[in-house]
Coordinates of C-alpha atoms in Angstrom, one line a residue:
M1 CA 24.4 5.6 16.3
P2 CA 21.5 7.7 17.6
P3 CA 18.1 7.6 16.0
P4 CA 17.3 10.1 13.3
R5 CA 15.9 13.4 14.6
W6 CA 12.4 12.8 13.1
M7 CA 12.0 9.8 15.6
S8 CA 11.9 9.9 19.3
K9 CA 13.7 7.5 21.6
A10 CA 10.3 6.0 22.1
D11 CA 10.2 4.9 18.5
V12 CA 13.5 3.0 18.7
P13 CA 13.4 -0.7 19.7
G14 CA 14.3 -1.1 23.4
A15 CA 14.0 2.6 24.3
R16 CA 11.6 4.3 26.6
L17 CA 9.2 7.1 25.9
G18 CA 11.1 10.4 26.0
D19 CA 9.7 13.1 23.7
V20 CA 7.5 16.1 24.5
R21 CA 3.9 15.1 23.7
W22 CA 0.7 17.1 23.9
A23 CA -2.8 16.0 23.2
V24 CA -5.1 18.3 21.3
A25 CA -8.8 18.2 20.3
E26 CA -11.5 20.5 19.0
S27 CA -13.8 22.0 21.6
G28 CA -17.5 22.5 21.2
D29 CA -17.2 26.2 20.6
G30 CA -14.9 25.8 17.6
G31 CA -11.7 26.3 19.7
A32 CA -9.2 23.8 20.9
R33 CA -8.3 22.1 24.2
L34 CA -4.8 20.7 24.9
C35 CA -2.5 19.6 27.6
P36 CA 1.0 18.0 28.0
L37 CA 1.2 14.2 28.6
D38 CA 3.4 12.0 30.7
Q39 CA 5.0 8.7 29.8
E40 CA 1.8 6.7 30.4
G41 CA -0.3 9.1 28.4
R42 CA -1.9 10.9 31.3
P43 CA -2.2 14.7 31.7
A44 CA 1.1 16.2 32.9
G45 CA -0.3 19.7 33.3
P46 CA -3.5 21.8 33.2
V47 CA -5.9 21.7 30.2
I48 CA -5.4 24.8 28.1
R49 CA -7.9 26.4 25.8
E50 CA -7.0 28.1 22.5
P51 CA -9.1 29.8 19.8
S52 CA -8.2 27.0 17.3
I53 CA -6.1 23.9 16.8
A54 CA -4.0 25.9 14.3
E55 CA -3.2 28.5 16.9
A56 CA -2.5 25.9 19.6
V57 CA 0.0 24.1 17.3
R58 CA 1.6 27.3 15.8
S59 CA 2.3 28.8 19.3
R60 CA 4.0 25.7 20.6
P61 CA 7.0 24.8 18.5
E62 CA 8.7 23.0 21.4
V63 CA 6.1 20.2 21.2
E64 CA 7.7 17.2 19.5
R65 CA 4.6 15.1 18.9
W66 CA 0.9 16.0 18.8
V67 CA -1.6 13.3 19.8
W68 CA -4.9 13.8 18.0
R69 CA -7.9 11.9 16.8
S70 CA -7.2 11.6 13.1
T71 CA -4.5 13.1 10.9
A72 CA -6.8 13.0 7.8
E73 CA -9.4 15.2 9.6
I74 CA -7.1 17.5 11.6
Y75 CA -3.9 18.0 9.6
R76 CA -5.6 19.1 6.3
P77 CA -7.0 22.3 7.8
L78 CA -3.7 22.9 9.6
L79 CA -1.8 22.9 6.3
A80 CA -4.4 25.2 4.8
A81 CA -3.6 27.6 7.7
G82 CA 0.1 27.3 7.0
V83 CA 0.9 25.1 9.9
R84 CA 3.1 22.0 9.6
V85 CA 4.0 19.5 12.3
E86 CA 7.0 17.4 12.7
R87 CA 5.4 14.3 14.2
C88 CA 2.1 13.1 15.5
Y89 CA 0.3 10.2 17.0
D90 CA -2.8 9.3 15.1
V91 CA -5.2 7.5 17.4
Q92 CA -7.4 6.2 14.6
A93 CA -4.4 4.7 12.7
A94 CA -3.1 3.2 15.9
E95 CA -6.5 1.7 16.7
A96 CA -6.6 -0.1 13.3
L97 CA -3.2 -1.7 13.9
L98 CA -3.8 -2.6 17.5
I99 CA -7.2 -4.2 17.0
G100 CA -5.8 -6.1 14.1
H101 CA -2.9 -7.3 16.2
E102 CA -5.1 -8.3 19.1
E103 CA -7.9 -10.0 17.2
G104 CA -6.3 -10.7 13.8
Q105 CA -9.1 -8.9 12.0
S106 CA -8.8 -6.2 9.4
G107 CA -11.3 -3.5 8.6
Q108 CA -12.9 -3.1 12.0
A109 CA -14.1 0.3 13.1
R110 CA -11.2 2.4 14.2
S111 CA -12.6 5.9 15.0
L112 CA -12.0 7.6 18.4
A113 CA -15.6 6.7 19.2
A114 CA -15.0 3.0 18.3
A115 CA -11.9 2.9 20.4
W116 CA -13.6 4.5 23.4
A117 CA -16.5 2.1 23.1
R118 CA -14.1 -0.9 23.2
L119 CA -12.4 0.6 26.2
H120 CA -15.7 0.7 28.1
N121 CA -17.1 -2.6 26.7
L122 CA -19.9 -0.8 24.9
P123 CA -21.3 -1.5 21.4
V124 CA -18.8 -0.3 18.8
P125 CA -20.2 2.2 16.3
P126 CA -19.3 1.7 12.6
D127 CA -16.9 4.1 10.9
A128 CA -18.3 6.9 8.9
P129 CA -18.5 6.6 5.1
A130 CA -15.3 7.5 3.2
R131 CA -14.8 11.3 3.1
A132 CA -15.4 12.8 -0.3
T133 CA -12.2 13.9 -2.0
E134 CA -11.4 17.6 -2.5
T135 CA -12.1 17.2 -6.2
Q136 CA -15.4 15.6 -5.5
P137 CA -17.1 17.8 -2.8
S138 CA -20.2 16.5 -1.1
L139 CA -23.1 18.6 0.1
F140 CA -23.4 16.5 3.2
E141 CA -19.8 15.7 4.4
S142 CA -19.8 13.0 7.1
G143 CA -17.9 14.3 10.1
P144 CA -16.2 12.2 12.7
V145 CA -18.2 9.4 14.3
P146 CA -19.9 11.0 17.3
L147 CA -19.3 9.9 20.9
P148 CA -22.2 9.0 23.1
P149 CA -24.1 12.0 24.4
G150 CA -22.4 13.6 27.4
T151 CA -19.0 12.2 26.5
D152 CA -16.3 14.8 26.4
E153 CA -14.1 14.4 23.3
F154 CA -10.9 15.6 24.9
N155 CA -11.3 13.3 27.9
A156 CA -12.1 10.4 25.5
L157 CA -9.0 11.2 23.5
L158 CA -6.9 11.0 26.7
E159 CA -8.5 7.8 27.9
V160 CA -8.1 6.1 24.5
Y161 CA -4.5 7.2 24.1
A162 CA -3.5 6.0 27.5
G163 CA -5.3 2.7 26.8
Q164 CA -3.5 2.3 23.5
L165 CA -0.1 2.8 25.2
A166 CA -1.0 0.1 27.7
R167 CA -2.2 -2.3 24.9
T168 CA 1.0 -1.6 22.9
A169 CA 3.0 -2.7 26.0
K170 CA 1.2 -6.0 26.0
T171 CA 1.9 -6.9 22.4
E172 CA 4.3 -9.7 21.5
Y173 CA 7.1 -7.2 20.7
P174 CA 6.2 -3.9 22.2
E175 CA 9.3 -2.1 20.9
R176 CA 8.5 -3.1 17.3
M177 CA 4.8 -2.1 17.7
R178 CA 5.7 1.3 19.0
L179 CA 7.9 1.8 16.0
L180 CA 5.1 0.7 13.6
L181 CA 2.6 3.1 15.2
A182 CA 5.1 5.9 14.8
A183 CA 5.8 5.0 11.2
E184 CA 2.1 4.7 10.4
S185 CA 1.4 8.1 11.9
A186 CA 4.3 9.6 10.0
G187 CA 2.8 8.1 6.8
M188 CA -0.4 9.9 7.6
L189 CA 1.4 13.2 7.7
V190 CA 3.2 12.5 4.4
A191 CA 0.0 11.4 2.7
T192 CA -1.9 14.6 3.7
E193 CA 1.0 16.8 2.6
M194 CA 1.3 15.0 -0.8
S195 CA -2.4 15.4 -1.4
R196 CA -2.1 19.1 -0.8
S197 CA 1.0 19.5 -3.0
G198 CA -0.2 17.4 -5.8
I199 CA 1.6 15.8 -8.7
P200 CA 2.7 18.3 -11.4
W201 CA 0.6 17.5 -14.4
R202 CA 0.5 19.1 -17.9
A203 CA -3.2 18.9 -19.0
D204 CA -2.3 20.1 -22.5
V205 CA 0.2 17.2 -22.9
H206 CA -2.4 14.8 -21.6
R207 CA -5.0 16.0 -24.1
E208 CA -2.5 15.7 -27.0
L209 CA -1.8 12.1 -26.0
L210 CA -5.5 11.2 -25.9
D211 CA -6.1 12.9 -29.3
E212 CA -3.1 11.0 -30.8
L213 CA -4.0 7.6 -29.3
L214 CA -7.8 7.6 -29.3
G215 CA -8.6 9.9 -32.2
E216 CA -11.4 12.5 -32.2
R217 CA -14.3 12.4 -29.9
F218 CA -17.8 11.9 -31.1
P219 CA -20.8 13.6 -29.5
G220 CA -23.3 11.9 -27.2
G221 CA -20.7 9.9 -25.2
L222 CA -19.8 7.6 -28.1
E223 CA -16.4 6.0 -28.1
P224 CA -13.6 7.9 -29.9
R225 CA -12.7 7.1 -33.5
R226 CA -9.8 4.8 -33.0
M227 CA -11.7 2.5 -30.6
V228 CA -14.7 2.4 -33.1
E229 CA -12.3 1.4 -35.9
L230 CA -10.8 -1.4 -33.7
A231 CA -14.2 -2.6 -32.7
D232 CA -15.2 -2.9 -36.4
E233 CA -12.0 -4.8 -37.1
V234 CA -12.7 -7.3 -34.3
S235 CA -16.2 -7.9 -35.7
R236 CA -14.9 -8.4 -39.3
A237 CA -12.4 -10.9 -38.1
F238 CA -15.3 -13.2 -37.1
G239 CA -17.0 -13.0 -40.5
E240 CA -19.2 -10.8 -42.6
G241 CA -22.3 -9.5 -40.8
V242 CA -21.1 -10.5 -37.4
R243 CA -21.3 -7.9 -34.7
V244 CA -19.1 -8.4 -31.6
R245 CA -18.9 -6.0 -28.6
P246 CA -15.2 -6.1 -27.6
D247 CA -16.0 -4.4 -24.3
L248 CA -18.2 -7.3 -23.3
P249 CA -16.2 -10.4 -22.2
N250 CA -19.1 -12.8 -22.7
D251 CA -19.6 -11.5 -26.2
I252 CA -16.0 -12.2 -27.0
I253 CA -16.0 -15.7 -25.5
R254 CA -19.1 -16.6 -27.4
A255 CA -17.6 -15.3 -30.7
F256 CA -14.5 -17.4 -30.2
A257 CA -16.6 -20.4 -29.3
R258 CA -18.5 -20.1 -32.6
A259 CA -15.0 -20.1 -34.3
G260 CA -14.2 -23.4 -32.5
I261 CA -11.9 -21.8 -29.8
S262 CA -12.7 -22.3 -26.1
L263 CA -11.7 -19.5 -23.7
S264 CA -12.1 -19.3 -19.9
S265 CA -11.6 -15.5 -19.9
T266 CA -10.5 -12.6 -22.0
R267 CA -7.3 -12.0 -20.1
K268 CA -4.4 -10.9 -22.1
W269 CA -2.2 -13.9 -21.4
E270 CA -4.9 -16.3 -22.5
L271 CA -5.7 -14.3 -25.7
Q272 CA -2.0 -14.2 -26.7
Q273 CA -2.0 -18.0 -27.0
I274 CA -4.6 -18.0 -29.7
D275 CA -3.9 -17.8 -33.4
H276 CA -6.9 -15.8 -34.8
P277 CA -7.1 -12.5 -36.7
A278 CA -9.3 -11.0 -34.0
V279 CA -6.7 -11.2 -31.3
A280 CA -4.4 -8.2 -32.3
P281 CA -7.2 -5.6 -32.7
L282 CA -9.0 -7.0 -29.6
L283 CA -5.8 -6.5 -27.5
A284 CA -5.3 -3.0 -28.9
Y285 CA -9.0 -2.2 -28.2
K286 CA -8.7 -3.4 -24.6
S287 CA -5.6 -1.3 -24.0
L288 CA -7.3 1.9 -25.4
Y289 CA -10.5 1.1 -23.5
R290 CA -8.6 1.1 -20.2
L291 CA -7.0 4.4 -21.1
Y292 CA -10.3 5.9 -22.2
T293 CA -12.3 4.9 -19.1
A294 CA -9.6 5.3 -16.4
H295 CA -7.5 8.3 -17.6
G296 CA -9.4 9.8 -20.5
W297 CA -10.9 13.3 -21.0
S298 CA -13.5 12.9 -18.3
W299 CA -10.8 11.9 -15.8
L300 CA -8.6 14.8 -16.8
E301 CA -11.5 17.3 -16.3
Q302 CA -12.4 15.8 -12.9
W303 CA -8.9 15.3 -11.4
V304 CA -6.4 17.8 -12.8
H305 CA -6.7 21.5 -11.7
G306 CA -4.2 24.3 -11.5
G307 CA -1.5 22.1 -13.1
R308 CA -1.7 19.5 -10.3
F309 CA -3.3 16.0 -9.8
R310 CA -4.2 15.7 -6.1
P311 CA -5.3 12.2 -5.2
E312 CA -6.2 11.4 -1.6
Y313 CA -3.8 8.8 -0.4
L314 CA -4.9 6.2 2.1
P315 CA -1.9 4.8 4.1
G316 CA -2.5 1.2 5.2
G317 CA -5.3 1.0 2.6
T318 CA -4.6 -2.7 2.2
V319 CA -4.0 -5.3 4.9
S320 CA -0.3 -5.6 4.0
G321 CA 0.1 -1.9 4.7
R322 CA 0.4 -0.8 1.1
W323 CA -1.3 2.5 0.2
T324 CA -4.4 3.0 -1.9
T325 CA -6.1 6.1 -3.0
N326 CA -9.7 7.4 -2.7
G327 CA -10.4 7.7 -6.4
G328 CA -8.3 9.0 -9.2
G329 CA -6.3 5.9 -9.9
A330 CA -3.0 7.5 -8.9
L331 CA -1.4 4.1 -8.3
Q332 CA -2.4 2.8 -11.8
I333 CA -1.2 5.6 -14.0
P334 CA -0.6 4.1 -17.5
K335 CA 3.0 4.4 -18.7
V336 CA 2.1 6.4 -21.8
I337 CA 0.3 9.0 -19.6
R338 CA 3.4 9.5 -17.5
Q339 CA 4.5 11.9 -20.3
A340 CA 2.1 14.4 -18.8
I341 CA 3.8 14.4 -15.4
R342 CA 6.4 17.1 -15.8
A343 CA 8.2 19.3 -13.4
D344 CA 7.6 23.0 -13.2
P345 CA 10.1 25.3 -15.1
G346 CA 13.4 25.3 -13.3
W347 CA 12.4 22.3 -11.2
C348 CA 12.9 18.6 -11.8
L349 CA 11.6 15.2 -10.6
V350 CA 13.8 12.9 -8.6
V351 CA 12.4 9.5 -9.2
A352 CA 13.7 6.8 -6.8
D353 CA 12.9 3.1 -7.2
A354 CA 14.0 0.6 -4.6
D355 CA 16.0 -2.2 -6.0
Q356 CA 14.7 -5.8 -5.3
V357 CA 13.2 -4.6 -2.1
E358 CA 11.2 -7.8 -1.2
P359 CA 14.2 -10.2 -1.5
R360 CA 16.3 -7.8 0.6
V361 CA 13.6 -7.6 3.2
L362 CA 13.3 -11.4 3.3
A363 CA 17.1 -11.5 3.9
A364 CA 16.7 -9.0 6.8
I365 CA 13.7 -10.7 8.5
S366 CA 14.8 -14.3 8.1
R367 CA 18.4 -13.5 9.2
D368 CA 19.7 -16.1 6.7
P369 CA 23.5 -15.6 6.7
G370 CA 24.0 -16.5 3.1
L371 CA 21.1 -14.3 1.7
M372 CA 22.1 -11.4 4.0
E373 CA 25.6 -11.6 2.5
V374 CA 24.2 -11.5 -1.0
A375 CA 21.8 -8.6 -0.2
G376 CA 24.8 -6.7 1.3
R377 CA 26.9 -6.8 -1.9
G378 CA 26.3 -4.7 -5.0
E379 CA 23.1 -3.2 -6.3
D380 CA 21.8 -6.1 -8.4
L381 CA 20.9 -8.8 -5.9
Y382 CA 19.7 -11.2 -8.6
A383 CA 23.0 -11.0 -10.5
D384 CA 25.0 -11.6 -7.4
L385 CA 22.7 -14.5 -6.4
A386 CA 23.1 -16.0 -9.9
V387 CA 26.9 -16.0 -9.7
R388 CA 26.8 -17.8 -6.3
A389 CA 24.0 -20.3 -6.9
F390 CA 22.7 -20.4 -10.5
G391 CA 25.7 -20.6 -12.8
G392 CA 25.5 -16.9 -13.6
D393 CA 21.9 -17.1 -14.9
R394 CA 20.2 -14.0 -13.5
A395 CA 16.8 -14.9 -14.9
Q396 CA 16.9 -18.3 -13.1
A397 CA 18.0 -16.7 -9.9
K398 CA 15.1 -14.3 -10.0
I399 CA 12.6 -17.0 -10.8
A400 CA 13.8 -19.1 -7.9
L401 CA 13.8 -16.4 -5.3
L402 CA 10.5 -14.9 -6.2
G403 CA 9.1 -18.4 -6.4
A404 CA 10.0 -18.9 -2.8
I405 CA 8.4 -15.6 -1.8
Y406 CA 5.2 -16.2 -3.8
G407 CA 4.9 -19.9 -3.3
Q408 CA 5.5 -21.2 -6.8
T409 CA 5.9 -25.0 -6.9
S410 CA 5.9 -25.7 -10.6
G411 CA 7.9 -25.0 -13.7
D412 CA 11.3 -23.4 -13.5
A413 CA 10.9 -22.2 -9.9
L414 CA 10.4 -25.8 -8.7
T415 CA 13.4 -26.9 -10.6
H416 CA 15.7 -24.6 -8.6
M417 CA 13.8 -24.6 -5.3
A418 CA 15.8 -27.5 -3.9
G419 CA 19.1 -25.7 -4.5
L420 CA 17.7 -22.5 -2.9
R421 CA 16.6 -24.4 0.2
R422 CA 20.1 -26.0 0.5
R423 CA 21.9 -22.7 0.1
Y424 CA 19.5 -20.4 2.0
P425 CA 17.6 -22.6 4.4
A426 CA 16.6 -19.9 6.9
A427 CA 15.1 -17.7 4.2
V428 CA 13.0 -20.4 2.6
A429 CA 12.0 -21.8 6.0
Y430 CA 10.8 -18.3 7.0
V431 CA 8.2 -18.0 4.2
D432 CA 7.4 -21.7 4.4
D433 CA 6.5 -21.3 8.1
A434 CA 4.4 -18.3 7.3
A435 CA 2.5 -20.2 4.6
R436 CA 1.9 -23.2 7.0
A437 CA 0.7 -20.9 9.7
G438 CA -1.7 -19.2 7.3
E439 CA -3.1 -22.6 6.1
E440 CA -3.6 -23.7 9.7
G441 CA -5.6 -20.5 10.5
R442 CA -3.0 -19.0 12.8
L443 CA -2.1 -15.3 12.8
V444 CA 0.9 -14.1 10.8
R445 CA 2.6 -10.8 11.3
T446 CA 5.1 -8.5 9.6
W447 CA 8.4 -7.9 11.3
L448 CA 7.0 -4.9 13.1
G449 CA 3.7 -6.4 14.0
R450 CA 1.1 -5.6 11.3
T451 CA -1.2 -8.6 11.4
C452 CA -2.8 -10.6 8.5
P453 CA -6.6 -10.9 8.4
P454 CA -8.6 -14.1 8.5
L455 CA -9.3 -15.9 5.3
S456 CA -12.6 -14.1 4.5
V457 CA -10.7 -10.8 4.4
A458 CA -7.4 -12.1 3.0
S459 CA -9.0 -13.6 0.0
H460 CA -10.8 -10.3 -0.7
D461 CA -7.5 -8.6 -0.7
Q462 CA -5.6 -10.9 -3.0
S463 CA -5.2 -8.0 -5.5
D464 CA -2.8 -6.5 -2.9
L465 CA -0.3 -9.2 -3.8
T466 CA 1.2 -9.4 -7.2
Q467 CA -0.5 -11.1 -10.1
E468 CA 2.2 -13.7 -10.2
E469 CA 0.8 -15.2 -7.1
E470 CA -2.5 -16.2 -8.8
H471 CA -0.9 -19.2 -10.5
F472 CA 1.1 -20.5 -7.5
S473 CA 0.1 -23.4 -5.3
G474 CA 1.3 -24.4 -1.8
Y475 CA 0.6 -26.5 1.2
G476 CA -2.7 -27.7 2.6
S477 CA -5.5 -30.0 1.7
T478 CA -8.2 -27.4 0.6
S479 CA -8.1 -24.7 -1.9
A480 CA -9.1 -22.1 0.8
A481 CA -6.3 -23.2 3.0
R482 CA -3.8 -23.0 0.1
A483 CA -5.1 -19.6 -0.8
R484 CA -4.5 -18.3 2.6
G485 CA -1.1 -19.9 2.8
R486 CA -0.1 -18.2 -0.4
F487 CA -1.3 -14.9 1.0
T488 CA 0.5 -15.2 4.3
R489 CA 3.7 -16.4 2.6
N490 CA 3.9 -13.2 0.8
F491 CA 2.3 -11.1 3.5
V492 CA 5.3 -11.4 5.9
V493 CA 7.6 -10.1 3.2
Q494 CA 5.5 -7.6 1.4
G495 CA 4.0 -6.2 4.6
S496 CA 7.5 -5.8 6.2
A497 CA 8.6 -4.0 3.0
A498 CA 5.6 -1.7 3.3
D499 CA 6.6 -0.9 7.0
W500 CA 10.2 -0.2 5.9
A501 CA 8.9 2.1 3.2
L502 CA 7.0 4.2 5.8
L503 CA 10.3 4.8 7.6
V504 CA 11.9 5.8 4.4
L505 CA 9.2 8.4 3.7
A506 CA 9.4 9.8 7.2
G507 CA 13.2 10.1 7.0
V508 CA 13.1 11.8 3.6
R509 CA 10.4 14.2 4.8
H510 CA 12.2 15.2 7.9
A511 CA 15.6 15.5 6.3
M512 CA 14.3 17.8 3.5
T513 CA 12.5 20.0 6.1
R514 CA 15.5 20.3 8.4
A515 CA 17.8 21.2 5.5
G516 CA 15.4 24.0 4.5
L517 CA 14.8 22.6 1.0
R518 CA 12.0 23.7 -1.2
A519 CA 11.6 20.1 -2.4
E520 CA 8.3 18.3 -1.8
L521 CA 7.3 14.7 -1.8
V522 CA 4.6 14.3 -4.5
F523 CA 4.2 10.6 -5.2
F524 CA 4.7 7.3 -3.5
Q525 CA 3.8 3.8 -4.7
H526 CA 5.0 0.7 -2.9
D527 CA 8.7 1.0 -3.5
E528 CA 8.9 4.1 -5.6
V529 CA 9.1 7.8 -4.5
I530 CA 9.0 11.0 -6.5
V531 CA 10.3 14.3 -5.2
H532 CA 9.6 17.6 -7.0
C533 CA 12.4 20.0 -6.4
P534 CA 14.4 22.9 -7.8
A535 CA 17.0 21.6 -10.1
E536 CA 19.8 22.8 -7.8
E537 CA 18.5 20.6 -5.0
A538 CA 18.3 17.4 -7.0
T539 CA 21.7 16.0 -5.9
T540 CA 20.9 16.6 -2.2
V541 CA 17.5 15.0 -2.6
A542 CA 18.9 11.9 -4.2
E543 CA 21.5 11.6 -1.4
T544 CA 18.7 12.1 1.2
I545 CA 16.7 9.3 -0.2
A546 CA 19.7 6.9 -0.2
T547 CA 20.5 7.8 3.4
A548 CA 16.9 7.4 4.5
A549 CA 16.7 4.0 3.0
E550 CA 19.7 2.7 4.8
T551 CA 18.6 4.3 8.1
A552 CA 15.2 2.8 7.7
G553 CA 16.7 -0.7 7.3
R554 CA 18.8 -0.3 10.4
I555 CA 15.9 1.1 12.5
A556 CA 13.3 -1.5 11.3
F557 CA 15.4 -4.7 11.2
G558 CA 18.3 -3.9 13.6
P559 CA 22.0 -4.6 12.8
T560 CA 22.1 -6.3 9.4
P561 CA 24.5 -6.3 6.5
V562 CA 21.6 -6.0 4.1
R563 CA 21.6 -2.9 1.9
F564 CA 18.6 -1.1 0.5
P565 CA 19.7 0.8 -2.5
F566 CA 17.5 2.9 -4.8
T567 CA 17.9 3.5 -8.5
T568 CA 17.5 7.2 -8.9
A569 CA 16.8 9.3 -12.0
V570 CA 16.7 13.1 -12.2
V571 CA 14.3 14.0 -15.0
E572 CA 11.9 16.8 -16.1
C573 CA 9.3 14.2 -17.3
Y574 CA 8.3 11.1 -15.4
W575 CA 8.2 9.1 -18.7
D576 CA 12.0 9.6 -19.0
A577 CA 12.7 7.9 -15.7
K578 CA 11.6 4.5 -17.0

């Protein structure tokens, strides 16, 4: 089966470079310089000048992929000018992946200037501060990191691009790295387009929810009525005349200590184990406090304009490849606030959630015959696994498999781990080997080649892994080694899933464009996608997502019986999809 049209042969494992590529960069006079490229990234024709990058791209529809400095910097003004591109090669995104692969370090400078400096063995300049979001304009926007005086940007772009192609060819699996670079660049296009489209958001519904949950607002920045009432209730629970600030963890811990109850934190799971009249109002207060501070009236005024919430997505914002956002908390929208996310009149939201994606990815990358067979049958992997190995107990099957991925070695997961190892030895060995490599300080990579950082960075990024992981233990003789082992155990699975998700997004984007749909991708979070579309396009969009998921699995992992189904809901309100 040929690759999907949004990809080139160069993106397919084992294929050679074959698409029409042009490099483009701004010139000093506000115009643009561009030229075609050969298979090694060298100029294949004369350098041409155009009045602008928008005009250069608009007048050359035959170009299949544009090579440029940074999608975040260049594509945003192109969209504003009404110009969309099918594919690109983002030099900055590629540099981040390549330097990580070569040196096992995350977070190094990745600008064109940094890449050029490395190429010439010069001091590497740091990246510029994060760009202010469109909803938070800055008087002094930081532009791209400047090249050394006298260095021509277009020539630097050509040098760096050719150098990156050569570096890619030297990686452990060049064909996989080429695919990862293409997927990351495609993700950059999707992210920029989603930021421009925005999530449809009913500000009036949001305000009504806040009024209902928090009560009326008091002047002077005081907490709203319901939070004040709960704070008073917490204080009364500790006795007459006692004043406790529920927003201060140390205040809460001291209050419980005076009551003879020792706490190590004020986390929900620890508070729920206590029998005390302050617990219920305290938990209610904490819930409202998060809503008030993260998505309250101030957030609404700052982030929602013209019926849209437009976060700035940062693909590859975490070391495992998962996305983050530059402010706005788009990836932590409280469930109750999802009631404000509503389609425009005559339109709908197609909400697609990948089913058990990490266990399925583990099956694909470990090549475990038994687990691949389970992951290729039906839509509920845990239920199928339960029938085969856990006497029909789905809950036990889920605990065992996630325990293998996250490194749990106690409780119910440990009880069933031995059986899991006997039945699916290759799958368990795959994550065991990743954990051992991490504990020994060796590099660990996703299936396509995204590389884990050293311990100092990995430990900082623990929030990228699920909260379940915090309580798990693993190999090693030191806590630092065990922490890195837990991280790398999950990294190989979660990171490979993130790489697969990029291919899904790229496939959905291309298919909708080629079909001439009005549908638009508006939200993406780990394994969930939301498309906003006219009601009559909903069925086509749902089918497009399903097809893209299966195609992404084949392209990323090669021939495999593993299926990657989505649970899809067509709704007018995001709340109704859950």
